[in-house]
PDB file of C-alpha atoms and ligand atoms in Angstrom:
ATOM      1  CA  UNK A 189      40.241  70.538 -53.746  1.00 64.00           C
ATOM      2  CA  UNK A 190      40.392  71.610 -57.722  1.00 89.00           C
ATOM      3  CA  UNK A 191      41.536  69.185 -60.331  1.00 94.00           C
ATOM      4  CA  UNK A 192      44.916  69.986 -61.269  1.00 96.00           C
ATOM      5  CA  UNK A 193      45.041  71.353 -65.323  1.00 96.00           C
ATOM      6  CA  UNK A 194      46.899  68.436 -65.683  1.00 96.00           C
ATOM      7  CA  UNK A 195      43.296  66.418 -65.851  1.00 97.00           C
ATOM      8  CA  UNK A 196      41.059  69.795 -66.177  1.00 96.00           C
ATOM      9  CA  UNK A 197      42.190  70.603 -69.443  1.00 97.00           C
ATOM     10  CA  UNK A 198      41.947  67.474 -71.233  1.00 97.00           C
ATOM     11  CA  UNK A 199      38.842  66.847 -69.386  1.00 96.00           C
ATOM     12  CA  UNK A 200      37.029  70.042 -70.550  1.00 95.00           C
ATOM     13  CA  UNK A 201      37.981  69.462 -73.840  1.00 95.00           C
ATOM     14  CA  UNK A 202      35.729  66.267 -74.089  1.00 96.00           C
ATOM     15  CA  UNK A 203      32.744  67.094 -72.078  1.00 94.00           C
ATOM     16  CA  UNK A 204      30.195  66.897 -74.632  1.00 93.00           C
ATOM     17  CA  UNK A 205      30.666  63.297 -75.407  1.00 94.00           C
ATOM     18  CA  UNK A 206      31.314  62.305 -71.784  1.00 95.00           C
ATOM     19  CA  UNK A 207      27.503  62.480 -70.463  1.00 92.00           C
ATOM     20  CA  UNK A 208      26.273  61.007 -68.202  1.00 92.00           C
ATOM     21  CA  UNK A 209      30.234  60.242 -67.075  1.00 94.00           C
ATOM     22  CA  UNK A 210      32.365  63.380 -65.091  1.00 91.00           C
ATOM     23  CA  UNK A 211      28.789  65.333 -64.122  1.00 88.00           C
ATOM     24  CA  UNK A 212      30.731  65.658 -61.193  1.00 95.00           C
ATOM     25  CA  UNK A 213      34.402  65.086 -60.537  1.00 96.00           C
ATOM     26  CA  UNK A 214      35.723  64.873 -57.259  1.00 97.00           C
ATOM     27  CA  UNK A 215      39.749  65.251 -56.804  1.00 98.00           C
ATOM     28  CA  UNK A 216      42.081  63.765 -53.748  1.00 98.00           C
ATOM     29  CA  UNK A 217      45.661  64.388 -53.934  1.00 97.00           C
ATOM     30  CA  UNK A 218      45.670  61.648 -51.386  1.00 98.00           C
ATOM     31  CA  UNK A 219      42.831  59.596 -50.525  1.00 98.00           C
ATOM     32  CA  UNK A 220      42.601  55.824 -49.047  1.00 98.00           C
ATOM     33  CA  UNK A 221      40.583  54.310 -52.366  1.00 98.00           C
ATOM     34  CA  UNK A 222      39.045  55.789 -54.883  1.00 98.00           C
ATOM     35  CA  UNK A 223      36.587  52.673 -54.746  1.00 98.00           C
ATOM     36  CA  UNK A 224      35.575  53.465 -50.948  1.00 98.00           C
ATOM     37  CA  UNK A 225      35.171  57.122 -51.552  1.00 98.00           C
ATOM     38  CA  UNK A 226      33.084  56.838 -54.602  1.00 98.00           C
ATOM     39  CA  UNK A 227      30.850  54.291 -52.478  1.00 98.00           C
ATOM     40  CA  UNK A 228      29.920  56.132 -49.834  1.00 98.00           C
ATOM     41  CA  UNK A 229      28.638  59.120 -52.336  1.00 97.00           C
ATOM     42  CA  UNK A 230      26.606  56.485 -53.963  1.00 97.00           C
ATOM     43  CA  UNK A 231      25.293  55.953 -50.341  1.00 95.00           C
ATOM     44  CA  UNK A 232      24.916  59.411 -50.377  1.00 95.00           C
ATOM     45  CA  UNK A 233      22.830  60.253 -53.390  1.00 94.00           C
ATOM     46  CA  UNK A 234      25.668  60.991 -55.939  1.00 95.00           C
ATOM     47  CA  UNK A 235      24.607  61.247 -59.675  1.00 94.00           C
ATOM     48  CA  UNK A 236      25.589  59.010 -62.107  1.00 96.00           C
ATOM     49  CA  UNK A 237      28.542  59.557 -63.674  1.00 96.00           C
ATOM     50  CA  UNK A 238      30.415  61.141 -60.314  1.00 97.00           C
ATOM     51  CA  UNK A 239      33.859  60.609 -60.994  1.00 98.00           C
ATOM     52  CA  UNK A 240      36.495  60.012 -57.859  1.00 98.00           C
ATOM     53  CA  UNK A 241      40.098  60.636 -59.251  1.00 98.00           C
ATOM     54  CA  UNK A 242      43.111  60.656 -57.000  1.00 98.00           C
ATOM     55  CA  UNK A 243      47.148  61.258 -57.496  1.00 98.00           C
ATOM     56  CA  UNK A 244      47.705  58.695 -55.004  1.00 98.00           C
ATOM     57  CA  UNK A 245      46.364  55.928 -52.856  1.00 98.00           C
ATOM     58  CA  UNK A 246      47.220  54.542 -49.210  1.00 98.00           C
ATOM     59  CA  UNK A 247      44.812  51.604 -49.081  1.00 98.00           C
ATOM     60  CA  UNK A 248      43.865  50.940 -53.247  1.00 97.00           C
ATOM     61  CA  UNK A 249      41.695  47.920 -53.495  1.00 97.00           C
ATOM     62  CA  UNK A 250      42.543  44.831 -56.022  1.00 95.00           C
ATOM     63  CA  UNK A 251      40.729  42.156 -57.246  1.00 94.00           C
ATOM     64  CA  UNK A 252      40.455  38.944 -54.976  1.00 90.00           C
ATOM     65  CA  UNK A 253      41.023  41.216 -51.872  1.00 92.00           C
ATOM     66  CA  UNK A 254      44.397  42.227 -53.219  1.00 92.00           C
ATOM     67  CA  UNK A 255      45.834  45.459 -52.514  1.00 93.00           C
ATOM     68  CA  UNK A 256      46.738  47.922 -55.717  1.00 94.00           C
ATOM     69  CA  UNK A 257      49.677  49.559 -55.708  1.00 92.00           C
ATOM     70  CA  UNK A 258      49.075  53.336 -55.958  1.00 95.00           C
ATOM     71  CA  UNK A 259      52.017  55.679 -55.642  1.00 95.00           C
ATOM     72  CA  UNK A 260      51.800  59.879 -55.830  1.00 97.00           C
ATOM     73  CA  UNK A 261      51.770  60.760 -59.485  1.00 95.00           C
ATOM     74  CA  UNK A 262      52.731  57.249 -60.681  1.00 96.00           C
ATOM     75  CA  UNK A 263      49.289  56.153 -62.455  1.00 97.00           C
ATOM     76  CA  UNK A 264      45.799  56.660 -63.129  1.00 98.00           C
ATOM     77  CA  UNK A 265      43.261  55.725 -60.280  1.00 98.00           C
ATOM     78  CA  UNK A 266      40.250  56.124 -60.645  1.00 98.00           C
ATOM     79  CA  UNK A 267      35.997  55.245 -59.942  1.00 98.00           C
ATOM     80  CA  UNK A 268      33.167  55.991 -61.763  1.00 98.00           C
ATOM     81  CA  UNK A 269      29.580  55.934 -60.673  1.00 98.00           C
ATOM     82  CA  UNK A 270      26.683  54.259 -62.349  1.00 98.00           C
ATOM     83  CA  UNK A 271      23.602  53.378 -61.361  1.00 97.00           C
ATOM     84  CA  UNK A 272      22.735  50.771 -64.039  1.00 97.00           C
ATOM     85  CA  UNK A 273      19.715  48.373 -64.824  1.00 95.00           C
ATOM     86  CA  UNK A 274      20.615  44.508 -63.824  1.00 93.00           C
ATOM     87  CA  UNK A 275      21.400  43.904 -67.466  1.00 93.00           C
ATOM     88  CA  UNK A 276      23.735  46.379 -68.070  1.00 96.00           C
ATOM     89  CA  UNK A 277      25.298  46.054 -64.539  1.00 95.00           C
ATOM     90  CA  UNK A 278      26.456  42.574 -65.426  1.00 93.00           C
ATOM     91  CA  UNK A 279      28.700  43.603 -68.294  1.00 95.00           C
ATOM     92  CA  UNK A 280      30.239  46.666 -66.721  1.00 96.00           C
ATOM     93  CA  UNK A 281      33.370  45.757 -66.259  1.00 95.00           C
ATOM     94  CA  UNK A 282      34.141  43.905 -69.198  1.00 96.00           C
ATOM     95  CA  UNK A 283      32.885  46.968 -71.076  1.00 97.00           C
ATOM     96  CA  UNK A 284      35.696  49.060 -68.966  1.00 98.00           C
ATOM     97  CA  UNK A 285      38.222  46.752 -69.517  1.00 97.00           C
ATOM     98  CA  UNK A 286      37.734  47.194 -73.215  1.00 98.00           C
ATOM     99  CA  UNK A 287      37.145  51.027 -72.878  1.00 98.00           C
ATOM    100  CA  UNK A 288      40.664  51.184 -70.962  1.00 98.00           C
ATOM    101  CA  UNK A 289      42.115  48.759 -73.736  1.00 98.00           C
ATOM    102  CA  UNK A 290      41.267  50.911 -76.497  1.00 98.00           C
ATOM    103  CA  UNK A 291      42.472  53.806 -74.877  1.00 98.00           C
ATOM    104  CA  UNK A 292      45.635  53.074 -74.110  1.00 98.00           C
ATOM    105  CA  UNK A 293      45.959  51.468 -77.697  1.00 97.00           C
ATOM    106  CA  UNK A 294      44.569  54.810 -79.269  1.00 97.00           C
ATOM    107  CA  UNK A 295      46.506  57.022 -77.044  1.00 96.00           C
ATOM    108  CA  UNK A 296      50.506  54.968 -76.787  1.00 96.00           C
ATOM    109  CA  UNK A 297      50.278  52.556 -79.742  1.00 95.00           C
ATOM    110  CA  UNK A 298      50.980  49.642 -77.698  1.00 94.00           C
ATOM    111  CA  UNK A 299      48.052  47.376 -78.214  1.00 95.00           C
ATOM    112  CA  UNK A 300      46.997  45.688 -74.713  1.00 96.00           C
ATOM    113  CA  UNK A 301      45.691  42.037 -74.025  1.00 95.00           C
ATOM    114  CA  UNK A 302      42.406  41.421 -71.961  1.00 95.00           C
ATOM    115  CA  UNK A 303      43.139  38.915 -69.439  1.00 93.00           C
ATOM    116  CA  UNK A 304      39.090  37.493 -68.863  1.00 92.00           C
ATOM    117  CA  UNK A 305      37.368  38.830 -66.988  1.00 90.00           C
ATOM    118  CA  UNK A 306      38.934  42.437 -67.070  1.00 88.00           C
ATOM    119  CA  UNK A 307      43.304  42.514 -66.621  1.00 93.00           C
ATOM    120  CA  UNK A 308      44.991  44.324 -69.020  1.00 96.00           C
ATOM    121  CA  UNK A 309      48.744  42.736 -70.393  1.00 94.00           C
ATOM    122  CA  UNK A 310      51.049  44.693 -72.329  1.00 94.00           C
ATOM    123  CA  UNK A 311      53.821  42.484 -73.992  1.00 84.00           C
ATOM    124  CA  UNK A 312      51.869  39.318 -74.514  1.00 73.00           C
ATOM    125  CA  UNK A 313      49.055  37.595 -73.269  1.00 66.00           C
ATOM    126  CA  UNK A 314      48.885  36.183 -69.598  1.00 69.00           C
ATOM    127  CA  UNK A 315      51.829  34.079 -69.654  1.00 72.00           C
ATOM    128  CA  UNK A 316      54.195  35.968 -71.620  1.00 74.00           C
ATOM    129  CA  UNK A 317      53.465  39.766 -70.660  1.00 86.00           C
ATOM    130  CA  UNK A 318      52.843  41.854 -67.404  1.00 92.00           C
ATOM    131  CA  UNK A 319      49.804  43.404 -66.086  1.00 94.00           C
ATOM    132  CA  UNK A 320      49.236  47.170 -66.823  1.00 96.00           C
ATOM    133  CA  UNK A 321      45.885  47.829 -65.859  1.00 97.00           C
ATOM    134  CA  UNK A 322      42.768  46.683 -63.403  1.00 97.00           C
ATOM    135  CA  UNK A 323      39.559  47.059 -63.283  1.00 97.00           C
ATOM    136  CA  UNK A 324      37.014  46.749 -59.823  1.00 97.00           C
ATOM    137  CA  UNK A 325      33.830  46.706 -59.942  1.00 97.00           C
ATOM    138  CA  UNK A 326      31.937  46.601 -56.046  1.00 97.00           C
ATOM    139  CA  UNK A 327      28.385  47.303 -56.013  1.00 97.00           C
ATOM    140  CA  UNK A 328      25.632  48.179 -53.313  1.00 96.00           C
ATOM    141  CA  UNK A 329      21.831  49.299 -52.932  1.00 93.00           C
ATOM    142  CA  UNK A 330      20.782  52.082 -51.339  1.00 87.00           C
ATOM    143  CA  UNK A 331      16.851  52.516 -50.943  1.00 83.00           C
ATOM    144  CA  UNK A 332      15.428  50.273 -53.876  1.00 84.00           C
ATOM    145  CA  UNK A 333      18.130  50.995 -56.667  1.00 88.00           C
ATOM    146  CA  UNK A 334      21.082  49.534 -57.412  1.00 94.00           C
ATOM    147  CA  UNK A 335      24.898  51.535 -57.865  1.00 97.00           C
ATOM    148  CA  UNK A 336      28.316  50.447 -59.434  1.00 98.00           C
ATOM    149  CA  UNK A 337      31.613  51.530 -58.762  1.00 98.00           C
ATOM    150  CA  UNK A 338      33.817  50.936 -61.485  1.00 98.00           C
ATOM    151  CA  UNK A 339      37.377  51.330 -60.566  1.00 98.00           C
ATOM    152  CA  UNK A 340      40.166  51.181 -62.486  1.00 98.00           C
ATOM    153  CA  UNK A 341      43.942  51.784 -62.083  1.00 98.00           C
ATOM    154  CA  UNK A 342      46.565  52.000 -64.631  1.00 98.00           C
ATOM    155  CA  UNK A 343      50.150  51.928 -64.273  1.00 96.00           C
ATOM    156  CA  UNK A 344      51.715  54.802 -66.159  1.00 97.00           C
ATOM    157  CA  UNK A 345      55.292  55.681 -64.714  1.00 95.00           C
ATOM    158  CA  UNK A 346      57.320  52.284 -63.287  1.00 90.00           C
ATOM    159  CA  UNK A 347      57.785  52.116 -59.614  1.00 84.00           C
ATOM    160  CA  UNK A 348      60.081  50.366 -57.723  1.00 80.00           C
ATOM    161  CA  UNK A 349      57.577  46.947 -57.010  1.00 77.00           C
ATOM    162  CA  UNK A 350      57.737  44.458 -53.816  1.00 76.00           C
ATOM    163  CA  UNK A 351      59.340  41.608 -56.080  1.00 77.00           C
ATOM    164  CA  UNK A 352      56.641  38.963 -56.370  1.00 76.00           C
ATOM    165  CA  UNK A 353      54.889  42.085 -58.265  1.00 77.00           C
ATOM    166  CA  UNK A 354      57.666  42.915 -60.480  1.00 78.00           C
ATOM    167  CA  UNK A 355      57.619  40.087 -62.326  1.00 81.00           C
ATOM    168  CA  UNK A 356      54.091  40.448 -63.325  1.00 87.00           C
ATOM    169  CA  UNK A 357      53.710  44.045 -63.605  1.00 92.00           C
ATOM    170  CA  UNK A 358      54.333  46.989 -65.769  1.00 94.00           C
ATOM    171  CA  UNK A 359      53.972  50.645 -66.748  1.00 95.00           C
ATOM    172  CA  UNK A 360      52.977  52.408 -69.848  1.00 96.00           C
ATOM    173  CA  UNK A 361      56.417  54.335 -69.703  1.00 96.00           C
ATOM    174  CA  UNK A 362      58.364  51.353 -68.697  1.00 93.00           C
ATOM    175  CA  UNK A 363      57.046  50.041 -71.954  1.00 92.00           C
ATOM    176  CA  UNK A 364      57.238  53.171 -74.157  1.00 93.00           C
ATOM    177  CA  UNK A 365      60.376  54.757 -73.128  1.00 94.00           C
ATOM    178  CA  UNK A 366      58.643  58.093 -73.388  1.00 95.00           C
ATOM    179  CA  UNK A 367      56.074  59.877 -71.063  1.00 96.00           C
ATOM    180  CA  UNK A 368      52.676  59.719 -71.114  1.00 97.00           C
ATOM    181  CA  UNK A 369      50.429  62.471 -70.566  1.00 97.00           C
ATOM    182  CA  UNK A 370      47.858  60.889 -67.891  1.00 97.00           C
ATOM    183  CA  UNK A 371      45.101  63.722 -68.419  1.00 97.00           C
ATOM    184  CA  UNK A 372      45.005  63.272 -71.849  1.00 98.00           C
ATOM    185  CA  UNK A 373      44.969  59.252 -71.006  1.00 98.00           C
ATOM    186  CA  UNK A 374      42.003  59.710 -68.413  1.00 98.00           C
ATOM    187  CA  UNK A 375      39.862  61.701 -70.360  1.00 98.00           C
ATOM    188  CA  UNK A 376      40.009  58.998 -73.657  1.00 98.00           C
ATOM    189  CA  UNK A 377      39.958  56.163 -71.457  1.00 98.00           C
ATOM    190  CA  UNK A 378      36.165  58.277 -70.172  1.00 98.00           C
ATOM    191  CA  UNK A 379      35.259  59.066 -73.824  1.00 98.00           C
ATOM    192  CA  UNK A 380      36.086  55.259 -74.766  1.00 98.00           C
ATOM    193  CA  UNK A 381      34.274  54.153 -71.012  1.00 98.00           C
ATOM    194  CA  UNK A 382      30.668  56.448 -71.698  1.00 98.00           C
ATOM    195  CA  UNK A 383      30.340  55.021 -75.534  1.00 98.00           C
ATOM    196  CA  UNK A 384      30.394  51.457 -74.412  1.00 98.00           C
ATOM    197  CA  UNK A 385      27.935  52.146 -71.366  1.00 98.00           C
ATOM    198  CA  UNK A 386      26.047  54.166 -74.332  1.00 97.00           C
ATOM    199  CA  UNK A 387      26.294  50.478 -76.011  1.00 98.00           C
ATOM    200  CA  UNK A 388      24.966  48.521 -73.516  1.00 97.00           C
ATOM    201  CA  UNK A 389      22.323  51.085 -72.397  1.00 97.00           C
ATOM    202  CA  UNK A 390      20.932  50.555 -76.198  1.00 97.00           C
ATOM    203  CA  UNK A 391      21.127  46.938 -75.802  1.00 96.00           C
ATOM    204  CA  UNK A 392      24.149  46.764 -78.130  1.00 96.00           C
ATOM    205  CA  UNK A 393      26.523  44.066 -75.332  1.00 95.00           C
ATOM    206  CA  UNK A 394      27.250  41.916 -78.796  1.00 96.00           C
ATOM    207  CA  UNK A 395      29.415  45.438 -79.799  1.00 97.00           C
ATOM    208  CA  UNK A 396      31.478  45.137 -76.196  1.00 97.00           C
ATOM    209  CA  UNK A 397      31.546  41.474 -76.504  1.00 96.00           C
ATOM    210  CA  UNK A 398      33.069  41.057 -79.992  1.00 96.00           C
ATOM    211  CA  UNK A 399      35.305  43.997 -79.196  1.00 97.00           C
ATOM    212  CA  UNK A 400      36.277  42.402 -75.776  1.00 96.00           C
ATOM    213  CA  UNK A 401      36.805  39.171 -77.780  1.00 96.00           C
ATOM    214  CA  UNK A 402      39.130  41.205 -80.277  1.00 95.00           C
ATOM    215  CA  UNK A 403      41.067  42.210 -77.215  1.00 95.00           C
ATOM    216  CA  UNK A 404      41.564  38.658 -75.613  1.00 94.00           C
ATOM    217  CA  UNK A 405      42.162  36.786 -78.743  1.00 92.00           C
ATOM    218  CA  UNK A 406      45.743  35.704 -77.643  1.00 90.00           C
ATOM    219  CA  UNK A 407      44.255  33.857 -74.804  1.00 91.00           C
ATOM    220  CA  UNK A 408      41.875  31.905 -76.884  1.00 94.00           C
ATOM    221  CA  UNK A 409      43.396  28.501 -76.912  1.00 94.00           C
ATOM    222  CA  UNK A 410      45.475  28.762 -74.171  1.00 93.00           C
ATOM    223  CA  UNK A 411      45.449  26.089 -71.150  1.00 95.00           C
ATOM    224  CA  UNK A 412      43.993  27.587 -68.032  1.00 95.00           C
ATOM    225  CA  UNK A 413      42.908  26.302 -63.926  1.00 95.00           C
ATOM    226  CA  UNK A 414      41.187  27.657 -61.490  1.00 95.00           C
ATOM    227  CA  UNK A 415      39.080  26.718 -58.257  1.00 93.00           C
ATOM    228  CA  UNK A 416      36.153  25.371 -57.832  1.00 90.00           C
ATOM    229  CA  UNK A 417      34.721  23.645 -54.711  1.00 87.00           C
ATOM    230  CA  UNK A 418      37.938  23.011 -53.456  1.00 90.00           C
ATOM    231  CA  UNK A 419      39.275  21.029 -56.324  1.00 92.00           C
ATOM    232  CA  UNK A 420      41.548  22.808 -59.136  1.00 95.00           C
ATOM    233  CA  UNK A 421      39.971  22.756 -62.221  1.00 95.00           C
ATOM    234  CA  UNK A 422      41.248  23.265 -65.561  1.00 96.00           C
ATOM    235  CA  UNK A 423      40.744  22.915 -69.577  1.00 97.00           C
ATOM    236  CA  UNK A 424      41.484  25.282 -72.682  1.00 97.00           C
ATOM    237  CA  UNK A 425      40.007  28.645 -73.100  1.00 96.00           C
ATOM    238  CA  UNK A 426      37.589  28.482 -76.074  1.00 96.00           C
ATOM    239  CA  UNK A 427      35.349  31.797 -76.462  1.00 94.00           C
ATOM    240  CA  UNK A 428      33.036  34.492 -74.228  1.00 94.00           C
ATOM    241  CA  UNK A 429      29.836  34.307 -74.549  1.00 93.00           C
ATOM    242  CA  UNK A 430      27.337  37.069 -74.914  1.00 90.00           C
ATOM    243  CA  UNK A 431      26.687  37.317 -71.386  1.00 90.00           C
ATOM    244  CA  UNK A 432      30.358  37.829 -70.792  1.00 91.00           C
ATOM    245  CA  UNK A 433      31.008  34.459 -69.017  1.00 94.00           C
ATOM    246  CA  UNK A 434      34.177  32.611 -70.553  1.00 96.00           C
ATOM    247  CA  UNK A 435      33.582  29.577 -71.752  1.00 97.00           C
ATOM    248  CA  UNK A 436      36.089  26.432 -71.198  1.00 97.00           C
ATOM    249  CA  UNK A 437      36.617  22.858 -72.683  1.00 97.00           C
ATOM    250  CA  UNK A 438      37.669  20.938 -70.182  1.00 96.00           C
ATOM    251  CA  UNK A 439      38.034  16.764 -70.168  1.00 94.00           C
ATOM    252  CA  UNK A 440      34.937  17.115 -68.103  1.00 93.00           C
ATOM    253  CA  UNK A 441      32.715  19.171 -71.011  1.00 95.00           C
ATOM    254  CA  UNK A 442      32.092  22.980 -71.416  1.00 97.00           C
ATOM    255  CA  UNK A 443      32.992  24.842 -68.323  1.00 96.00           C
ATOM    256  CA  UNK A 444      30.623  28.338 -68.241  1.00 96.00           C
ATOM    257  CA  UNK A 445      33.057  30.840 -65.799  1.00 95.00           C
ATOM    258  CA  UNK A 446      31.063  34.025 -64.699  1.00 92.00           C
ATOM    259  CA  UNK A 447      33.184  34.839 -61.499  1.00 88.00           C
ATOM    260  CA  UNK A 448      36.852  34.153 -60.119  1.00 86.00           C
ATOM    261  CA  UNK A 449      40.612  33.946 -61.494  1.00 87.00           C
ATOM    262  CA  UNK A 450      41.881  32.077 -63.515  1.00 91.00           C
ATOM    263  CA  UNK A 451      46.093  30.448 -63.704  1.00 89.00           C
ATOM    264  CA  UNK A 452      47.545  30.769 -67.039  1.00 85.00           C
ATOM    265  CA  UNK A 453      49.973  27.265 -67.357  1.00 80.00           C
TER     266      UNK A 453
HETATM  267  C1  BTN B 125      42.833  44.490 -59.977  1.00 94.31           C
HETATM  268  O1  BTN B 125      43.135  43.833 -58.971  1.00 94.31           O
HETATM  269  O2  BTN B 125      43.242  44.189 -61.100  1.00 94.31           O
HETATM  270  C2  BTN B 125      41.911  45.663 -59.855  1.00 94.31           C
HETATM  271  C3  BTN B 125      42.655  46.919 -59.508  1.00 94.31           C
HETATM  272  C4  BTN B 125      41.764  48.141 -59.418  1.00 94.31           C
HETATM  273  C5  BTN B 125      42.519  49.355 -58.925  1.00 94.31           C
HETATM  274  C6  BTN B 125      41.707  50.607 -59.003  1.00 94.31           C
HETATM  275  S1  BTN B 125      42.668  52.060 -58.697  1.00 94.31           S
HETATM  276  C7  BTN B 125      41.221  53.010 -58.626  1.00 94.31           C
HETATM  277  C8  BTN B 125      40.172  52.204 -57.893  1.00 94.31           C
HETATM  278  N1  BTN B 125      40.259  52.376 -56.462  1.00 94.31           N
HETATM  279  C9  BTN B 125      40.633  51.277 -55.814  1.00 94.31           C
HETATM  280  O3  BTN B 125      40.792  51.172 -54.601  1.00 94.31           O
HETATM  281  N2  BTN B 125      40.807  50.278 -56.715  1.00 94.31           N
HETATM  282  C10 BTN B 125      40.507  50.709 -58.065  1.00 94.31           C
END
């Protein structure tokens, strides 16, 4: 099916800073996840840079096995391809998170608050504002190379939530009070996404890092658990390091986190 103008025009209008991102873009007015889809064209032999956009989602995929929300016309859901080197794989998605970050702060104003390792907050950090934004990353091999699928979804009209979400969730036009052109989002949130993977590709992670550490510097400080072998954990959030792992004082010493979820107390 064609991409509506909606996304073809703003799209077209950036294509020669997008490469290697949108060589091909492939368009569901309805599809299960943009995640899935995207994965089996890795499978497949898709370039890097294929692009899976949808309007909505029946079975969007969260973080943690979580489902994401993903009404008709309500958001911004979408996976992008790459088929990185193991370097460069490893900071992906804290490179998207700040790529989706900066362009929602670019294109609405608002500026957002990374949530480690890649949750975007409007309104506050963790404890005090509501999640606009999430990134997925799932990866696979397929002969002897490695692929990424970065998803990410972004809340741009409010919805009517189940309630346990409500609290903890929000839209770009809840926020605003205005509308928000989601083409024109999309294609800086791609701009933003292809200069960071530019960065890392050069070897330049301590550019996504700082920014990344820009981004999350309301959580810096902040008291924090999680799990760990069955126990809950839990200490003060002190930095990332350039690896992208976050790193935690806790009464036991420095915690190094490279997976999982953290609480925000
Ligand atoms: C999170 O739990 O914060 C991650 C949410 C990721 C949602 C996006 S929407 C586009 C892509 N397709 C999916 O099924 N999930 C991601």
């Amino acid at each position: 099916m064609n991409l509506p103008r909606e996304f073809a025009e703003p799209l077209d209008r950036v294509a020669g800073v997008l490469a290697p991102l949108a060589a091909r873009v492939v368009w569901h007015a309805e599809t299960g996840s943009t995640n899935a889809d995207m994965a089996a064209l890795a499978e497949a032999g898709a370039p890097e840079g294929c692009i899976v956009i949808a309007d909505a989602q029946t079975a969007g995929r969260g973080r943690m096995g979580r489902s994401w929300s993903s009404p008709p016309g309500a958001g911004i859901y979408a996976s992008v391809l790459f088929r990185p080197s193991p370097s460069v794989a490893r900071m992906l998605t804290l490179a998207t998170g700040v790529a989706v970050a900066d362009a929602i702060d670019v294109s609405t104003g608002i500026a957002p608050v990374l949530k480690w390792p890649n949750d975007v907050y409007l309104g506050g950090g963790p404890t005090s504002g509501r999640k606009v934004a999430g990134i997925l990353a799932e990866a696979g091999v397929s002969g002897r190379e490695t692929w990424v699928v970065v998803g990410f979804g972004i809340n741009v009209l409010p919805v009517v939530l189940p309630r346990e979400l409500a609290a903890r969730a929000t839209s770009l036009e809840g926020e605003l009070g205005r509308s928000v052109d989601r083409g024109e989002l999309l294609a800086t949130c791609l701009c933003h996404l292809a200069a960071r993977y530019e960065d890392l590709r050069r070897g330049r992670s301590r550019a996504v890092t700082d920014a990344w550490r820009y981004r999350a510097s309301a959580t810096f400080g902040k008291p924090v658990e999680w799990d760990e072998n069955g126990a809950v954990q839990s200490g003060v959030v002190r930095d990332l390091d350039d690896e992208g792992a976050l790193i935690v004082d806790t009464p036991g010493g420095v915690a190094r986190l490279v997976s999982g979820e953290l609480r925000w107390m």
